[in-house]
Coordinates of C-alpha atoms in Angstrom, one line a residue:
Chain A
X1 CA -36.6 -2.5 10.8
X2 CA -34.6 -5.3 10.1
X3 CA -34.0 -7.8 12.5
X4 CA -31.3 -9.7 13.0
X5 CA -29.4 -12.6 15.0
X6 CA -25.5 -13.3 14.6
X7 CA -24.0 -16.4 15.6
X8 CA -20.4 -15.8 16.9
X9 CA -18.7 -13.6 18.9
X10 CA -15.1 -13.1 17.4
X11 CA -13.7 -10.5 15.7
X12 CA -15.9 -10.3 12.9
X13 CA -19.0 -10.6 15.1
X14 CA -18.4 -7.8 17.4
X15 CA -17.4 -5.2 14.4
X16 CA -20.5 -6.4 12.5
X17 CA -22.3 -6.0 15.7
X18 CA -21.0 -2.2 16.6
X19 CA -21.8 -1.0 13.2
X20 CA -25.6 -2.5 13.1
X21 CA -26.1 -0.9 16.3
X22 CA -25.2 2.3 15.4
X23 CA -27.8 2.3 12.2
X24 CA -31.9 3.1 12.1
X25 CA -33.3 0.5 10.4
X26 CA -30.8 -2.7 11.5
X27 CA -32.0 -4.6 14.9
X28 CA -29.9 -7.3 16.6
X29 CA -32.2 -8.8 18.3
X30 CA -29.7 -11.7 19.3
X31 CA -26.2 -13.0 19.8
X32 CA -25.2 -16.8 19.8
X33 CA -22.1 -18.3 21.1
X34 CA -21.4 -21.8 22.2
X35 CA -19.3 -20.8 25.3
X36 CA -20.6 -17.6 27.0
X37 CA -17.5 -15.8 28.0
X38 CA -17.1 -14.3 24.9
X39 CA -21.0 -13.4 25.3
X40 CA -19.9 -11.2 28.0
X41 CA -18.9 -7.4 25.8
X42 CA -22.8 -8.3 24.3
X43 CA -25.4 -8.7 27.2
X44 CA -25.8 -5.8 27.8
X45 CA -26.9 -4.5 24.5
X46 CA -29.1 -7.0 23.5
X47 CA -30.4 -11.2 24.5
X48 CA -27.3 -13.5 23.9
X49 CA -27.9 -17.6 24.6
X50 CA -25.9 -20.6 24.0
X51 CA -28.3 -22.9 23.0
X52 CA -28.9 -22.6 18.9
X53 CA -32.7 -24.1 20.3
X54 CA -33.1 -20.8 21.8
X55 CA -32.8 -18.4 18.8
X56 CA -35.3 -15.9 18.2
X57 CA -37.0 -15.5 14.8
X58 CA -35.2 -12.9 12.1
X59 CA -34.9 -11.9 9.0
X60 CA -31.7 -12.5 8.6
X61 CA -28.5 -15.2 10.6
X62 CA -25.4 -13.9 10.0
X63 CA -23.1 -16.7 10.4
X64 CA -19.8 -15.3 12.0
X65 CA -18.3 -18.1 13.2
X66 CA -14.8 -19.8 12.0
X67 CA -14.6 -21.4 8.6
X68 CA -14.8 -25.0 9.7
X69 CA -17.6 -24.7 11.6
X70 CA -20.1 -23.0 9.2
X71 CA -21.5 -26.0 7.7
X72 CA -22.0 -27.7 11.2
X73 CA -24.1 -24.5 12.1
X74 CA -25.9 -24.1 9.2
X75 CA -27.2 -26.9 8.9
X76 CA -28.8 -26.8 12.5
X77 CA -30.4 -23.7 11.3
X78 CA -31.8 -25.7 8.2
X79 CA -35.1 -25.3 9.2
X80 CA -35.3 -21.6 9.7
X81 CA -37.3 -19.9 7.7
X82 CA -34.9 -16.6 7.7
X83 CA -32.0 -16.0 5.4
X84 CA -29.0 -18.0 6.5
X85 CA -25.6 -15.7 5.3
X86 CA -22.1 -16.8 6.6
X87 CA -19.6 -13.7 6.6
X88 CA -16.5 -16.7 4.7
X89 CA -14.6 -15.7 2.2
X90 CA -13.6 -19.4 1.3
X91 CA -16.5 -21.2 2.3
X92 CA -18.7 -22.0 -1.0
X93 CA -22.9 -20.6 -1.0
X94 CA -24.6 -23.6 1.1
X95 CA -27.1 -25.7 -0.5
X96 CA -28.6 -27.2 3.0
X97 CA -30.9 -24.0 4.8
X98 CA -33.9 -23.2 2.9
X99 CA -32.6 -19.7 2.2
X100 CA -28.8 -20.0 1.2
X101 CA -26.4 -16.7 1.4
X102 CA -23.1 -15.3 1.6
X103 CA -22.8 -11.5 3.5
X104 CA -18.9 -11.5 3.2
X105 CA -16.7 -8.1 4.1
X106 CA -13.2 -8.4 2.3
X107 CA -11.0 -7.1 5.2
X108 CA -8.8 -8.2 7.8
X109 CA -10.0 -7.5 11.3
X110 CA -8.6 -7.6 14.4
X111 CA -10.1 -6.8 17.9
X112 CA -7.9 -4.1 19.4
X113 CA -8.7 -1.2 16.0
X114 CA -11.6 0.4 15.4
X115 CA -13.1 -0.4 11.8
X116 CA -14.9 1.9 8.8
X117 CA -17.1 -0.1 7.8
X118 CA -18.3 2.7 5.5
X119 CA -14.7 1.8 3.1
X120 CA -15.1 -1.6 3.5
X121 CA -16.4 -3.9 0.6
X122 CA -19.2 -6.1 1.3
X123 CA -19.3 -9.6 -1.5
X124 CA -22.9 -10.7 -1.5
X125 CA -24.5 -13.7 -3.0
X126 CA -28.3 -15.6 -2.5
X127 CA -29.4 -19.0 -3.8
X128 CA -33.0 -17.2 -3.9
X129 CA -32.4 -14.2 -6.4
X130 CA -35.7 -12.1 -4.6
X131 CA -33.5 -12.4 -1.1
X132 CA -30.8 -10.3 -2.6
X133 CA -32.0 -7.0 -2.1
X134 CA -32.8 -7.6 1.7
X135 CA -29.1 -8.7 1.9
X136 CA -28.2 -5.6 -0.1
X137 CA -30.2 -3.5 2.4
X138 CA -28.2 -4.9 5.5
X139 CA -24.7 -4.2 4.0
X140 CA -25.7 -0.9 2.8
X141 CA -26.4 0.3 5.9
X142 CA -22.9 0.3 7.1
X143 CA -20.8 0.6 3.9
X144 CA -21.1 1.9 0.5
X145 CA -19.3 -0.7 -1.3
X146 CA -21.7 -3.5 -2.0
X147 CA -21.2 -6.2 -4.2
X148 CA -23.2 -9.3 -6.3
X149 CA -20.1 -11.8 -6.1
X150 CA -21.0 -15.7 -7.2
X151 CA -18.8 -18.3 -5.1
X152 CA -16.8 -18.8 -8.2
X153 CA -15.7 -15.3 -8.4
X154 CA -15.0 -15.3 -4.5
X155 CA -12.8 -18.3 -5.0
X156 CA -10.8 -15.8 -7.9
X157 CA -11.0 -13.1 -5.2
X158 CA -9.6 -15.2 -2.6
X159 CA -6.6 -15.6 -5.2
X160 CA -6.5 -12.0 -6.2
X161 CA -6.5 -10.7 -2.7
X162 CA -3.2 -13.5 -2.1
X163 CA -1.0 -11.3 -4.7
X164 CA -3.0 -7.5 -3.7
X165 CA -2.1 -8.3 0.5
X166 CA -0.2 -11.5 0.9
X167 CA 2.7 -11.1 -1.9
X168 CA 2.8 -7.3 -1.7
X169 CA 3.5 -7.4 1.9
X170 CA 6.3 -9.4 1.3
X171 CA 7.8 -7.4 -0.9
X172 CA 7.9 -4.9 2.0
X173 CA 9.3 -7.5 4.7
X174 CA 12.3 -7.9 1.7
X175 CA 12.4 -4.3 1.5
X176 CA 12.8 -4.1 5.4
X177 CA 15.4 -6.7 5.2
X178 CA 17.7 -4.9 2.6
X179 CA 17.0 -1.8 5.0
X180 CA 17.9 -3.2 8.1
X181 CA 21.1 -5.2 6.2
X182 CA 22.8 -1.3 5.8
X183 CA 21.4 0.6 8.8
X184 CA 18.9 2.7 6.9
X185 CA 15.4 3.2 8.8
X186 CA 12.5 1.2 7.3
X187 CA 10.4 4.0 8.4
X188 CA 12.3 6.3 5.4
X189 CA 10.2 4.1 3.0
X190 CA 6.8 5.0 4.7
X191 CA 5.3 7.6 2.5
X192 CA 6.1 5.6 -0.6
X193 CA 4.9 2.6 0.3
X194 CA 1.4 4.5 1.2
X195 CA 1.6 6.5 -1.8
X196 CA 2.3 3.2 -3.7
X197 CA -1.1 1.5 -2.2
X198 CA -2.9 5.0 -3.1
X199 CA -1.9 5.3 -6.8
X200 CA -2.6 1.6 -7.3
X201 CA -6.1 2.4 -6.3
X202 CA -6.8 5.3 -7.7
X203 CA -5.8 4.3 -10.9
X204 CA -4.3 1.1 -12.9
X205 CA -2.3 -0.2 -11.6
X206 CA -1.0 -1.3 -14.4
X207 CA -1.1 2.3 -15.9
X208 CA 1.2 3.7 -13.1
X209 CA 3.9 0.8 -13.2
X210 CA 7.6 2.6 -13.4
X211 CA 11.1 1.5 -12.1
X212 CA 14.2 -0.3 -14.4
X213 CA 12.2 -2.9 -15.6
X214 CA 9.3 -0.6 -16.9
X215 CA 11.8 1.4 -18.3
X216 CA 14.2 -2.0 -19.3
X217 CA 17.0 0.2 -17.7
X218 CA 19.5 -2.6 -17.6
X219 CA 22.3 -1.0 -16.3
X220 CA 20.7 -0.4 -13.0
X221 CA 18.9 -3.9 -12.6
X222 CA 22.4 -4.8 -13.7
X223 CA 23.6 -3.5 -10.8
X224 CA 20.9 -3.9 -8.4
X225 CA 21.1 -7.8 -9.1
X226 CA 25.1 -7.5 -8.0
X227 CA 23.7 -5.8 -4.6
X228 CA 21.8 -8.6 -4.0
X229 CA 23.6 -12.0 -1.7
X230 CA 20.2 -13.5 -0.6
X231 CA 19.4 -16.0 -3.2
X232 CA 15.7 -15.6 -2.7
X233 CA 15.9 -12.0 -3.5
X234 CA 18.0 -12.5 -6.4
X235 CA 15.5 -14.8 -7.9
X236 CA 12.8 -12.8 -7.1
X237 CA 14.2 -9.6 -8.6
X238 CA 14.6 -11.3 -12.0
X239 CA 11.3 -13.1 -12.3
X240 CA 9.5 -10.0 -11.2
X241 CA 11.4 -7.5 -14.0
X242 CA 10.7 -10.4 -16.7
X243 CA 7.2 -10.4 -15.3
X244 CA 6.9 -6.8 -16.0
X245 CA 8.5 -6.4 -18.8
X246 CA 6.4 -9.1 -20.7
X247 CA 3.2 -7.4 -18.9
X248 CA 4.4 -3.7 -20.3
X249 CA 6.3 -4.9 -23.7
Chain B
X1 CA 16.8 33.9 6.8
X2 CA 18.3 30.9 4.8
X3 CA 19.2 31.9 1.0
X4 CA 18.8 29.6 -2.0
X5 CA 18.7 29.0 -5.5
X6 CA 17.0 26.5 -7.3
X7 CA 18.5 25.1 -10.6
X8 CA 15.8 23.5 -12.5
X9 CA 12.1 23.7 -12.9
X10 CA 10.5 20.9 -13.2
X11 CA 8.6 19.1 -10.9
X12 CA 10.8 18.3 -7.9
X13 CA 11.7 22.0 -8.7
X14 CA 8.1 23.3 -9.1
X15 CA 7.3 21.6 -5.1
X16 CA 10.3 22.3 -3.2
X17 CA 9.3 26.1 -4.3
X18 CA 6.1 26.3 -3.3
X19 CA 7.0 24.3 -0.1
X20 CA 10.0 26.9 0.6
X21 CA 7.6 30.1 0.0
X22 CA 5.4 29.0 2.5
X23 CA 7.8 28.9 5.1
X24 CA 9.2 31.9 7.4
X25 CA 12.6 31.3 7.0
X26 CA 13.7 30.1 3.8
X27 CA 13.9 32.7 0.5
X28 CA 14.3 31.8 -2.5
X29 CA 16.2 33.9 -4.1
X30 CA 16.4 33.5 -7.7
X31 CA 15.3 30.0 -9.8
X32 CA 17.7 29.2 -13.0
X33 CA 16.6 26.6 -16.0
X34 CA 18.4 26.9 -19.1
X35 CA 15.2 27.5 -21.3
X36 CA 13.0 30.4 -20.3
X37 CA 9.6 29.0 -21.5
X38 CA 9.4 27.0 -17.9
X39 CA 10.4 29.4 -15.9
X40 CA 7.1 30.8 -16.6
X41 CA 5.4 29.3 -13.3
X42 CA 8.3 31.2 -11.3
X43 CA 8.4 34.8 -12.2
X44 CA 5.9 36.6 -10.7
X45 CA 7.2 34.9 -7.1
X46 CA 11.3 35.5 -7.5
X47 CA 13.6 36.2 -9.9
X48 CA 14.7 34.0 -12.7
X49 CA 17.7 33.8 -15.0
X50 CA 18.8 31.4 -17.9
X51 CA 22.7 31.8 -17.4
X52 CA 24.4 30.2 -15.0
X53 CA 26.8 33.1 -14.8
X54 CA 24.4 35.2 -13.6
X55 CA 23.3 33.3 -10.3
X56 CA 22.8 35.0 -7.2
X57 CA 24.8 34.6 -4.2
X58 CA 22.8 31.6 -1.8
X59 CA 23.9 29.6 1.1
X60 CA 22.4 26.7 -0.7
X61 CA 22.0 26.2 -4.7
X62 CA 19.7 23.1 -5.2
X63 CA 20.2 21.5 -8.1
X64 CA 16.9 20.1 -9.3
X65 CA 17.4 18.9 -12.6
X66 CA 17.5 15.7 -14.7
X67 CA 20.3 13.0 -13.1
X68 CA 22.3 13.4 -16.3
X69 CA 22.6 16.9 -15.9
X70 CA 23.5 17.0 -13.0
X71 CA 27.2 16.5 -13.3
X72 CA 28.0 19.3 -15.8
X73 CA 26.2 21.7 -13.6
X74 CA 27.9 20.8 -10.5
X75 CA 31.3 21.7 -12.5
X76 CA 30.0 25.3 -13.7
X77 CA 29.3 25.7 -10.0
X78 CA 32.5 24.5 -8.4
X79 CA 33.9 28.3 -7.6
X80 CA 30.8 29.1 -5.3
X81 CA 31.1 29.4 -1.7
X82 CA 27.3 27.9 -0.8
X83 CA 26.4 24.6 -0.5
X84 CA 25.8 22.4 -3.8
X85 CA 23.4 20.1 -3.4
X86 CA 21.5 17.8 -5.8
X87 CA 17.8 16.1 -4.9
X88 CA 18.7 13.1 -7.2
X89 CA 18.6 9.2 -4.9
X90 CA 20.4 7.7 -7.7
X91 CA 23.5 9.6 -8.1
X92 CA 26.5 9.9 -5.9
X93 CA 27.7 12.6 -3.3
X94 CA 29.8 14.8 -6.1
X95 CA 33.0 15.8 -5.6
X96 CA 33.9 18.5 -7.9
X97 CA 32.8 21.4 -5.6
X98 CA 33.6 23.2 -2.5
X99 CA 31.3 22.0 -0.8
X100 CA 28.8 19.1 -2.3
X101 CA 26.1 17.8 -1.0
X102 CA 22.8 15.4 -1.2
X103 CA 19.1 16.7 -0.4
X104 CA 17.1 14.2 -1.6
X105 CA 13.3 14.5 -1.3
X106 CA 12.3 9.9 -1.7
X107 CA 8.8 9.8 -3.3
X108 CA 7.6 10.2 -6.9
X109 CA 6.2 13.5 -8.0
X110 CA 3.5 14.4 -10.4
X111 CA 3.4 17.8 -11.9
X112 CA -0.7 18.0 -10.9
X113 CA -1.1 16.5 -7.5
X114 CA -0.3 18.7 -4.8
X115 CA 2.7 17.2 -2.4
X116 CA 2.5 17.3 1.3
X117 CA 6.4 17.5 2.2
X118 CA 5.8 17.2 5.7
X119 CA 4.7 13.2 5.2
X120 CA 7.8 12.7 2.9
X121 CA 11.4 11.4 4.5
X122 CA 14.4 13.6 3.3
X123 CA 18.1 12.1 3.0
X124 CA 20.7 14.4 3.6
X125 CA 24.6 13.8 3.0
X126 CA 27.2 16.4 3.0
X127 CA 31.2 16.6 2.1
X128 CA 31.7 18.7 5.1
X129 CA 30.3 17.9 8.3
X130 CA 29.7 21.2 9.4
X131 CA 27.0 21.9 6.5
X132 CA 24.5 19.5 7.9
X133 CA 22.8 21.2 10.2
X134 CA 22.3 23.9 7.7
X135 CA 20.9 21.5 5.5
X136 CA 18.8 19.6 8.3
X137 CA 17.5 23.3 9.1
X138 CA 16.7 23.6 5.2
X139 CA 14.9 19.9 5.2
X140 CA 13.2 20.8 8.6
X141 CA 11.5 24.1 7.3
X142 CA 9.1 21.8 4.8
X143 CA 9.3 18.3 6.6
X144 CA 9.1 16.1 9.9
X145 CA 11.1 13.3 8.5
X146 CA 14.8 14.4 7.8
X147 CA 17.5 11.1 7.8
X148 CA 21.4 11.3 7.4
X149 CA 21.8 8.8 4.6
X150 CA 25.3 8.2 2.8
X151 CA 25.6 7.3 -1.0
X152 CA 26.2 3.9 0.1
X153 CA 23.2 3.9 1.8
X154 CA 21.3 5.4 -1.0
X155 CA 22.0 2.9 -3.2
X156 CA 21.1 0.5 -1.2
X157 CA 17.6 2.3 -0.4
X158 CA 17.2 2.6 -4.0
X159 CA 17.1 -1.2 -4.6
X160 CA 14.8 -1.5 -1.7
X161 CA 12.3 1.2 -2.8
X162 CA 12.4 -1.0 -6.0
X163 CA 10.9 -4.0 -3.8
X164 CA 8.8 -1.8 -1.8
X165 CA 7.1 0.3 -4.7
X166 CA 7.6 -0.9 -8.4
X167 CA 7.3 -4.8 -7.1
X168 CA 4.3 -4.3 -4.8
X169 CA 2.9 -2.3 -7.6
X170 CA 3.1 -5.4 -10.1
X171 CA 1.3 -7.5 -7.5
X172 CA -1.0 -4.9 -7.2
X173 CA -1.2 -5.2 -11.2
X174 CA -1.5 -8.9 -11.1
X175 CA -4.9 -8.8 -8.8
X176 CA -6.1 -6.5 -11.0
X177 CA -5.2 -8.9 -13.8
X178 CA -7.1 -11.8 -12.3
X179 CA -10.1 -9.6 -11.4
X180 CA -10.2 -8.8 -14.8
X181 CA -10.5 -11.9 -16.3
X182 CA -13.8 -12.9 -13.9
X183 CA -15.5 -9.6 -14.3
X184 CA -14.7 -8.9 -10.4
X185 CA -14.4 -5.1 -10.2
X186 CA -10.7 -4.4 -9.1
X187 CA -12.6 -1.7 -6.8
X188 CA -13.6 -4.8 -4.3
X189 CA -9.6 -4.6 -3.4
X190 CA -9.3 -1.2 -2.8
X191 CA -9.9 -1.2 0.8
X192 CA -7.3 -4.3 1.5
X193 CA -4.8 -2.3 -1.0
X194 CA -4.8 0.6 1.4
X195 CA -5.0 -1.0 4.4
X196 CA -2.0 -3.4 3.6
X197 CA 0.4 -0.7 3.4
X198 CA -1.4 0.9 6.7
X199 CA -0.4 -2.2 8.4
X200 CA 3.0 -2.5 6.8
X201 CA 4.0 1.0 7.9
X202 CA 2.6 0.8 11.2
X203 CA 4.5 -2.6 12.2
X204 CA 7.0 -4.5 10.4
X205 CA 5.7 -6.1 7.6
X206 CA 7.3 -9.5 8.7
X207 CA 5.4 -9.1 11.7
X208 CA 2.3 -8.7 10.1
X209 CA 2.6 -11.2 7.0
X210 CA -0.2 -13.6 7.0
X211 CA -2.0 -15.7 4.1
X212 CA -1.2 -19.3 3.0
X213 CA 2.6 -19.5 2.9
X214 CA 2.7 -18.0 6.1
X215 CA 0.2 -20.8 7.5
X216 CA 1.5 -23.7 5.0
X217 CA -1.6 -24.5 3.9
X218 CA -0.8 -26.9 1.1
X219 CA -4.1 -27.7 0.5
X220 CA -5.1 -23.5 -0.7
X221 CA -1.3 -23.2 -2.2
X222 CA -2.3 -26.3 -4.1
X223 CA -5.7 -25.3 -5.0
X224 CA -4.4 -21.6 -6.4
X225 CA -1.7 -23.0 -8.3
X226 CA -4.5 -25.3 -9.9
X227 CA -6.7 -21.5 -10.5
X228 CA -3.3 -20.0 -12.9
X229 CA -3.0 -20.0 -16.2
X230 CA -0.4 -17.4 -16.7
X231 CA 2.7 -19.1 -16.7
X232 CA 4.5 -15.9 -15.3
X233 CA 1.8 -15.8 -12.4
X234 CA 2.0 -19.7 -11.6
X235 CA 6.1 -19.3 -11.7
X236 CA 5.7 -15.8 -9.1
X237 CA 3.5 -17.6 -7.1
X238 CA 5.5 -20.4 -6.1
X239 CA 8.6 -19.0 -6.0
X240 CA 7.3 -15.9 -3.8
X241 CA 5.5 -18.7 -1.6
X242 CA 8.4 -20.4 -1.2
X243 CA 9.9 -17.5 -0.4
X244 CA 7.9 -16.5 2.7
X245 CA 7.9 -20.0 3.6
X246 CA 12.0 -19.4 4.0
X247 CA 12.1 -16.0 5.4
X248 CA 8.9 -17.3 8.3
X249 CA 10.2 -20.8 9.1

């Protein structure tokens, strides 16, 4: 049995909570927060306090709390002599508790939906190398995707996951915009855009690229660039076929 | 019991078939292609023929072949008293027969994966008014999602599904890129891939755009442009931040 106490009680938190609960060999044997109203949806599952004087001894602190308040925390808990993992994706290894680590899940939560943990990727790193395999133990118990990710790499990641979520999602708000422009239903475009997200991971991406610029079909981006009044768009549509074209020529 | 024949037999052929046999109320009554050797797939199920002269009588002749093609064998079929109607999204509502139409299937198709046509949006147009409900019935037999699109409308869907799928694909391509190049397995993004497009389709994806354009967080935008080497990455990074930062303020 593993014990363990999480400080925080936002999203993040209470997902991380639900799934530990629901395993064997995981034991949350507290919850800190510094206001108790959000304590409220955790007392009755297990000891919650306010006071980081009170905590209980664990193996593990899983730091939930918001980015800009991680170092503050952790280096109240300096003295511990448990692991000390914040759940950041930003936020660099610390140097200050005895036992520095990251335990970070590369997802977007939000309260209201439910989470599969079991999909979800967990980025782990350790300043003490023989502490790695305790953290490995905790994230494996919900979720089969477990990673060794250095804080360099995260920072890459961090980039990555800008372009994989961020910039791909505005490509389908632009797409919903051209849509909406002619009276066509974004929800026509559904199944592709799912289909898209599916190929891309079940495969290269790269491998499965197609359209006029793959193809350098320039009558039609010709013609598609002549559809296009929003300057943005127009830009965008040309710097994106170049793009591809010198990443497939 | 609706009649057809399908002219082609390749892969939008090949699914619309075996989607059409499974139903009650649709028969397919003959397929054509102009070489035998691909007809192979069909013969045991209906019968086939390699002359155009020789087609059955339908209510509806599907014209499943390459976009090119699809004009010459509109014009051989211009005496019939069915429905013509191509699958193609890229070319226009013909005009050369009786009575022309547009049944046009929007998602890519591979020859091995198996297609679940009750997930994929149809867009129907016909020359005479009174042949779309037959083709709405025709739509309805294999899917849920059946839209009355024009050509103009097409074409205009067309340019979006370039935004929606080739471009999100390249961003896709890009993370995968920048993985690459610090040995992060592209696998960590799978689960944000997927669940991107979840969100996208569930809500609008203006809705749901978040990340540091959205938040104007010079300080990250700053700090990633630092992280690029790629000149074509740098150049879409800016340019797409800038971008949200128009289409969110």
């Amino acid at each position: 049995m593993i014990k363990i106490v999480i400080l925080g009680a936002g999203n993040v938190a209470g997902h991380l909570f639900k799934a530990f609960q629901a395993t064997e060999n995981i034991e949350v044997v507290q919850v800190y927060n510094r206001s108790e109203t959000a304590l409220e949806d955790f007392k009755s599952e297990t000891a919650i306090t306010t006071h980081l004087a009170d905590l209980k001894d664990a193996a593990i602190y899983l730091v939930c709390v918001k980015d800009d308040a991680i170092k503050e925390i952790i280096s109240r808990l300096a003295h511990k002599e448990g692991i000390i993992a914040h759940t950041s994706g930003s936020v660099p290894l610390s140097t200050s508790a005895k036992r520095n680590a990251v335990f970070y899940p590369l997802q977007t939560f939000s309260k209201q939906k439910e989470v599969n943990f079991q999909e979800i990727p967990f980025c782990l790193e350790t300043s003490e190398e023989k502490d790695f395999s305790l953290l490995e133990k905790l994230a494996k118990s919900v979720s089969e995707k477990v990673f060794s990710i250095s804080s360099e790499q995260r920072q890459k990641l961090h980039l990555a996951a800008v372009f994989a979520n961020n910039f791909s999602n505005h490509m389908f708000a632009i797409a919903e915009d051209l849509c909406a422009q002619h009276q066509v239903p974004f929800e026509v475009l559904s199944a592709l855009i799912k289909e898209t997200a599916q190929k891309a991971t079940q495969n290269s991406p790269k491998e499965v690229q197609t359209g006029p610029a793959k193809r350098n079909d320039q009558a039609t981006i010709k013609q598609h660039l002549a559809q296009l009044n929003n300057a943005d768009y127009k830009e965008i549509y040309k710097l994106l076929t170049q793009s591809i074209k010198n990443k497939n020529g």
